[in-house]
mmCIF file of C-alpha atoms in Angstrom:
data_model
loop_
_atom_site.group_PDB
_atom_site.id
_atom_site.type_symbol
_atom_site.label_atom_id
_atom_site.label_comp_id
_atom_site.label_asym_id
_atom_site.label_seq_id
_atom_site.Cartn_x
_atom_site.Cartn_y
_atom_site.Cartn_z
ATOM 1 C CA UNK A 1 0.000 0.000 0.000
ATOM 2 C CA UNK A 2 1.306 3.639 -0.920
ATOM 3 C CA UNK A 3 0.522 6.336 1.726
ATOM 4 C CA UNK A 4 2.336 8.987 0.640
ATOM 5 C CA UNK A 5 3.839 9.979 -2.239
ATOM 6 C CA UNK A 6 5.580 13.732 -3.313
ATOM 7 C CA UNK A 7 5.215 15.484 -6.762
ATOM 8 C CA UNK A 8 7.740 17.923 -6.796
ATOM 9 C CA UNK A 9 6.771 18.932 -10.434
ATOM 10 C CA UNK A 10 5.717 22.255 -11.240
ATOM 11 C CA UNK A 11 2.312 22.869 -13.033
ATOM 12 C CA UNK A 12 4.154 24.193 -16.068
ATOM 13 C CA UNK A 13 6.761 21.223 -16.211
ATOM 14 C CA UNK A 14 3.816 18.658 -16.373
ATOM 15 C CA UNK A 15 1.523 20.639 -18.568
ATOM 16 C CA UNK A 16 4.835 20.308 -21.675
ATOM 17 C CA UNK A 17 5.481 16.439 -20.087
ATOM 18 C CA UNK A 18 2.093 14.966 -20.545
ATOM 19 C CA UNK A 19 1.124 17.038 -23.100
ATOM 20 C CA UNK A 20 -1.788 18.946 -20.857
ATOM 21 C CA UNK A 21 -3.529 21.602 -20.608
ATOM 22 C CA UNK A 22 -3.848 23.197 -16.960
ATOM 23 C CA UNK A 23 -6.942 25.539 -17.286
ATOM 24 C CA UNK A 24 -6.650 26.436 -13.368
ATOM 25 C CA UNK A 25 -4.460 27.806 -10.425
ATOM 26 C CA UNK A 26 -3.929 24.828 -8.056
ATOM 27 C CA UNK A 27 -2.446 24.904 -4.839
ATOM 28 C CA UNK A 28 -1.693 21.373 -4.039
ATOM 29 C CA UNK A 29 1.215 20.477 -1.930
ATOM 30 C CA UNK A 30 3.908 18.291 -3.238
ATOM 31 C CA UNK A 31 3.282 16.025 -0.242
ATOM 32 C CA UNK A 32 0.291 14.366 -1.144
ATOM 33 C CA UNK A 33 -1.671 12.193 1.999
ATOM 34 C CA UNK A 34 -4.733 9.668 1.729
ATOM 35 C CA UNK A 35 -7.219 12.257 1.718
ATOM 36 C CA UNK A 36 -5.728 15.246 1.228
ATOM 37 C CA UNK A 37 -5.667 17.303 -2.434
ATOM 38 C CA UNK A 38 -3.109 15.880 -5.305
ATOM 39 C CA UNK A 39 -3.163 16.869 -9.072
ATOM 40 C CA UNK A 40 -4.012 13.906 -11.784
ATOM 41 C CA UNK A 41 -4.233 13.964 -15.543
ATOM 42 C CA UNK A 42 -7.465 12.958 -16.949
ATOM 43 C CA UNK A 43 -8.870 13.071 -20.911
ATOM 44 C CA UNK A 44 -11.508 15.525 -21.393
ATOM 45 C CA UNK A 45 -12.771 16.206 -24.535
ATOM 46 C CA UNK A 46 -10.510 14.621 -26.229
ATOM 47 C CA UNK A 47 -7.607 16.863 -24.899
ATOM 48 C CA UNK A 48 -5.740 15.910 -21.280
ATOM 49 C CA UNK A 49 -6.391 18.233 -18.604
ATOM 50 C CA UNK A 50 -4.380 18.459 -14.978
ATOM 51 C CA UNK A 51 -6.729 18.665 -12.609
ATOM 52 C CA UNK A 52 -6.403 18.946 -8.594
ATOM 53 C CA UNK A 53 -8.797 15.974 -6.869
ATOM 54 C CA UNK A 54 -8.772 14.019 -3.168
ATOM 55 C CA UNK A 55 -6.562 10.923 -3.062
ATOM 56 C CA UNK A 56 -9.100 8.442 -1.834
ATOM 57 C CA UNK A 57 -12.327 7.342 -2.900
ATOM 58 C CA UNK A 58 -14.529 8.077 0.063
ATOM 59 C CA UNK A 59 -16.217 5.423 2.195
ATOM 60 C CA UNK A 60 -18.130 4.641 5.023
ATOM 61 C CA UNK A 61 -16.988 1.342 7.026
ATOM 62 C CA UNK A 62 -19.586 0.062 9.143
ATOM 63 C CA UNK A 63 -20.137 1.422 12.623
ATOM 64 C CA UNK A 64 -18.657 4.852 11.754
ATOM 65 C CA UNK A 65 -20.709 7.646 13.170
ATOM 66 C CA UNK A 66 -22.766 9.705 9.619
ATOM 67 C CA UNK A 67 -20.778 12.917 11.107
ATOM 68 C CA UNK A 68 -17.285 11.398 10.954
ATOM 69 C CA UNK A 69 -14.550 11.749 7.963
ATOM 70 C CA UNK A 70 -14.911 8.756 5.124
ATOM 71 C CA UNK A 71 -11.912 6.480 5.128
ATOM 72 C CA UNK A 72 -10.108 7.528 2.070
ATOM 73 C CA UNK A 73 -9.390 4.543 -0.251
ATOM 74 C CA UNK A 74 -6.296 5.521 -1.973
ATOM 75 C CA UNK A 75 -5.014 2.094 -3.334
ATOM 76 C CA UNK A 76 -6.893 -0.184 -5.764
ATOM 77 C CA UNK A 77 -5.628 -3.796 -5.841
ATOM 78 C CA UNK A 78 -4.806 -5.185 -9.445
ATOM 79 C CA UNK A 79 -6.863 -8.567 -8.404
ATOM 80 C CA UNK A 80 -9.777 -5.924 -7.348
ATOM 81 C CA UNK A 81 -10.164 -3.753 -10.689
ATOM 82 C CA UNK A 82 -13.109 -6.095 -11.731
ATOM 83 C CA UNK A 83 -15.046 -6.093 -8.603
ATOM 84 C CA UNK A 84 -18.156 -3.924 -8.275
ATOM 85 C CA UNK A 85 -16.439 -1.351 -6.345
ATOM 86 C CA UNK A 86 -14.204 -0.427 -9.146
ATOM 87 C CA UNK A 87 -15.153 -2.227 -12.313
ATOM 88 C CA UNK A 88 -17.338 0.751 -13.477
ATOM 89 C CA UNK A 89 -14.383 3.092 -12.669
ATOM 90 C CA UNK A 90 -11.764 0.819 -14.590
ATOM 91 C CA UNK A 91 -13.287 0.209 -17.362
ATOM 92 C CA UNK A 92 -14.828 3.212 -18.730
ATOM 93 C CA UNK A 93 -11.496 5.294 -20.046
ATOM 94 C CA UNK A 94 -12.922 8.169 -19.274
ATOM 95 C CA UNK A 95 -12.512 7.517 -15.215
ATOM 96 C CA UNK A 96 -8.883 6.368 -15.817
ATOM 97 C CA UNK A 97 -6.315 9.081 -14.942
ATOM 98 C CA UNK A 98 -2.681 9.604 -14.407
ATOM 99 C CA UNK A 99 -1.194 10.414 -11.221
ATOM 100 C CA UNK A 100 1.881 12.218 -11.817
ATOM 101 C CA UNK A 101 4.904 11.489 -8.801
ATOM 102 C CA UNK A 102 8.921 12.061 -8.044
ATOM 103 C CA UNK A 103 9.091 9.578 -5.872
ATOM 104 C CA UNK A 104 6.597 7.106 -3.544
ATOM 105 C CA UNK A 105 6.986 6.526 0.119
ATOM 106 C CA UNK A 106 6.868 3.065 2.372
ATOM 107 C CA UNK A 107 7.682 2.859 5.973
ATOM 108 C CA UNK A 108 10.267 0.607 7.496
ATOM 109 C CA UNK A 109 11.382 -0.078 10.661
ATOM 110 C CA UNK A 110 10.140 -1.127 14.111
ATOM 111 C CA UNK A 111 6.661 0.236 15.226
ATOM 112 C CA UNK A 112 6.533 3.507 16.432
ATOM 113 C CA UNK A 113 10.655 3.724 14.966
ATOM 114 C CA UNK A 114 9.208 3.493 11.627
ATOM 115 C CA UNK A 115 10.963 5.925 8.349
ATOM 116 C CA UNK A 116 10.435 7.084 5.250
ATOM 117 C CA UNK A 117 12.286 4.986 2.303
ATOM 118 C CA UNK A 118 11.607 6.700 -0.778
ATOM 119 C CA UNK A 119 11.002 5.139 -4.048
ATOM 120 C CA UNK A 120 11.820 6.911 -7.435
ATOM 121 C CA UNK A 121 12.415 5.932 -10.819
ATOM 122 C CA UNK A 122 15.829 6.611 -12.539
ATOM 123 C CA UNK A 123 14.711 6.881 -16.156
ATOM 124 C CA UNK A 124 11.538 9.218 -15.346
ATOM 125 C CA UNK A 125 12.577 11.829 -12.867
ATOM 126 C CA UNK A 126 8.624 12.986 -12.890
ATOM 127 C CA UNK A 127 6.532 9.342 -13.775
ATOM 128 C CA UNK A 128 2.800 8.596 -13.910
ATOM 129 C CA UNK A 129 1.310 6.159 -11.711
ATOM 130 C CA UNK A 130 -2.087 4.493 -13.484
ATOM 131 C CA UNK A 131 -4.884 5.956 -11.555
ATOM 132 C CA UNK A 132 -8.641 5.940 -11.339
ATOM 133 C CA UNK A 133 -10.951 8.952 -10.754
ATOM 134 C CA UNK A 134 -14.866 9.738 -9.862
ATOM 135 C CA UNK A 135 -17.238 12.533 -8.860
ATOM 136 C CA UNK A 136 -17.930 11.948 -5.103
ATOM 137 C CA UNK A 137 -20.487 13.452 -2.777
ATOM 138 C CA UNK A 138 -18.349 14.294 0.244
ATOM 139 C CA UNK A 139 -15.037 15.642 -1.878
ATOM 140 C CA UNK A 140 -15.557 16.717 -5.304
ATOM 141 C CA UNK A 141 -13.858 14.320 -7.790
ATOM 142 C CA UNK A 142 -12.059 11.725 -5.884
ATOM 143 C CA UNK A 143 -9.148 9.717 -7.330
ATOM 144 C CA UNK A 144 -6.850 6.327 -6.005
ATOM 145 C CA UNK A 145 -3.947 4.687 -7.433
ATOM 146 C CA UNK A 146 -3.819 1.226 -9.176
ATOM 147 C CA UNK A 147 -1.469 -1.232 -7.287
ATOM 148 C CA UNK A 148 0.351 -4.965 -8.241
ATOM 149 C CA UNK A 149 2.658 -7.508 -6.135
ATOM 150 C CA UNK A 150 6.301 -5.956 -5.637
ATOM 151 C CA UNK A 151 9.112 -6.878 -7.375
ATOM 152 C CA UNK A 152 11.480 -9.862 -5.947
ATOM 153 C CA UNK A 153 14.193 -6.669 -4.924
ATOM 154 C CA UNK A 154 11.438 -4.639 -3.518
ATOM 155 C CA UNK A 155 9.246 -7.246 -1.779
ATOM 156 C CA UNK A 156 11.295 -6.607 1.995
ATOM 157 C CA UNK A 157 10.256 -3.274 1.796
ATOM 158 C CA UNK A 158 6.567 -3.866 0.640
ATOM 159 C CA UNK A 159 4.643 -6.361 -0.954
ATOM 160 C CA UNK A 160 3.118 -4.498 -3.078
ATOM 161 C CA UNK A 161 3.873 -1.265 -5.492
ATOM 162 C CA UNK A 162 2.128 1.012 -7.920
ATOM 163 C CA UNK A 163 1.729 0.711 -11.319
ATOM 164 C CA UNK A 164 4.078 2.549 -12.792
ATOM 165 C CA UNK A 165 3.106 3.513 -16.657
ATOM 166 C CA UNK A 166 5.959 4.026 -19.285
ATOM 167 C CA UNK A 167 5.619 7.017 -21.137
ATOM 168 C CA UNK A 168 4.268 5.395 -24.460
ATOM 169 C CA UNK A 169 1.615 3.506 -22.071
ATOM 170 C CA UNK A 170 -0.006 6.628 -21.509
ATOM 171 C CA UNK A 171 -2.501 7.410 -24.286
ATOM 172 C CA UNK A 172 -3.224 3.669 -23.843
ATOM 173 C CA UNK A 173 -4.139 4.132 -20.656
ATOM 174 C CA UNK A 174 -6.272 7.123 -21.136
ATOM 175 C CA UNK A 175 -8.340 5.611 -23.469
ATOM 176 C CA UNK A 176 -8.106 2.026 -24.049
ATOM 177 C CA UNK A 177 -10.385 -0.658 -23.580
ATOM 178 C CA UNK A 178 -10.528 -2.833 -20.038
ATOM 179 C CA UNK A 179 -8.883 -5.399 -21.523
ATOM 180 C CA UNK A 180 -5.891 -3.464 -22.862
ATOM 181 C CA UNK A 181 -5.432 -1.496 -20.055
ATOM 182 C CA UNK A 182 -4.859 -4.568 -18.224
ATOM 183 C CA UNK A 183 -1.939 -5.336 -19.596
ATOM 184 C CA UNK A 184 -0.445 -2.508 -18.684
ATOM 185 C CA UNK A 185 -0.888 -3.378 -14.705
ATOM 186 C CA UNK A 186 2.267 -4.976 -14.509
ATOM 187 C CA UNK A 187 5.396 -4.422 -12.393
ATOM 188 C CA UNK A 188 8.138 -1.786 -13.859
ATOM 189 C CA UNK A 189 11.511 -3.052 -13.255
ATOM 190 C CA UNK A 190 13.261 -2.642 -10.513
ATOM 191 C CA UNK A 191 16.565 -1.952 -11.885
ATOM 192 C CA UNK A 192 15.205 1.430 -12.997
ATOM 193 C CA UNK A 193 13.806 2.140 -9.407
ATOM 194 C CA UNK A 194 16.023 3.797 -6.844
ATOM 195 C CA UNK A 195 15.832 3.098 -3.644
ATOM 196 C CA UNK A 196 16.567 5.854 -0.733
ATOM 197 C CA UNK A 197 16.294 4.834 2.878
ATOM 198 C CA UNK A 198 15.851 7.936 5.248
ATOM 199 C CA UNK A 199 16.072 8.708 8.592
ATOM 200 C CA UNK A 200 12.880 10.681 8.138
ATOM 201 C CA UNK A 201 10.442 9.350 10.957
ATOM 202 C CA UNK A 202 7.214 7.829 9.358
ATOM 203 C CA UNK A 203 5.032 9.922 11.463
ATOM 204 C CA UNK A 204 5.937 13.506 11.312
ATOM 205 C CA UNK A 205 3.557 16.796 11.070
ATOM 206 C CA UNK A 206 2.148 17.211 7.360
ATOM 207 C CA UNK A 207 4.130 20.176 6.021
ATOM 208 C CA UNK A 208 6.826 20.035 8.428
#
């Protein structure tokens, strides 16, 4: 599961990457948490468009009180993409977005020890993780990130990573059929993923 992940990209700088427009201001921190404001690319008209949306699809878990927060749901299993929660989601292109990041975040260590190791990807300083997006009640649009098993090298860090798109996956992506963007859920390699373990605690103030 990825709980954090930073986009240090300017608007500008992913606007000439991905070949998008960005028709508003956006203040989104580079920081992003599970419920908390991140920017994603989406298809709109037949043109991409960077849009700011909540990381997390909102949802109530039984016993919650109606006046508390919706868990955010911020990681969609590859085994899951065809169950009712997210079937709709995944296979109409049109709710399929990309989620641009530096680098990704897992904690290691003992519990309440635990820091940051950071996860980037050597040949894309600024990458797109496959995402999925919807119009939500309690947050606007809403968007999560698509995840598969780890690699071998990465599996004592976490079992499982995001999807991590090549650059000529991403029109595919976009707009494909369910059954071709399935192929693309796959593992990128990990000898063009670099590893940096922190001394950053886990658990530390957002925007400290």
């Amino acid at each position: 599961m990825c709980n954090l992940y930073t986009n240090k990209s300017t608007v500008a700088e992913m606007a000439d990457l991905f070949k998008a427009q960005a028709p508003h201001g956006f203040n989104a921190p580079a920081d992003v948490y599970p419920g908390y404001p991140g920017l994603v690319i989406r298809d709109h008209d037949g043109a991409r468009v960077i849009e700011q949306m909540t990381w997390g699809f909102p949802v109530r878990l039984k016993g919650m009180k109606p006046t508390s927060k919706p868990k955010p749901v911020n990681n969609a299993r590859d085994d899951k993409l065809l169950t009712p929660f997210w079937k709709h989601w995944f296979t109409t292109p049109a709710h399929r977005c990309l989620i641009p990041f530096t680098a990704f975040a897992e904690a290691e260590g003992p519990k309440g020890k635990m820091t940051r190791t950071w996860i980037s990807v050597a040949d894309q300083p600024t990458a797109a993780w496959a995402g999925l997006w919807r119009p939500t009640d309690e947050w606007d649009d809403a968007y999560t990130g698509v995840m598969v098993d780890a690699t071998e090298e990465l599996f004592d860090i976490h079992d499982r990573m995001p999807v991590i798109l090549h650059p000529d996956a991403h029109e595919t992506w976009l707009r494909a059929n369910a059954d071709e963007a399935m192929k693309l859920v796959t593992q990128y390699p990990a000898d063009r993923l670099i590893v940096d373990r922190t001394d950053e605690p886990w658990f530390k103030p957002r925007g400290s």
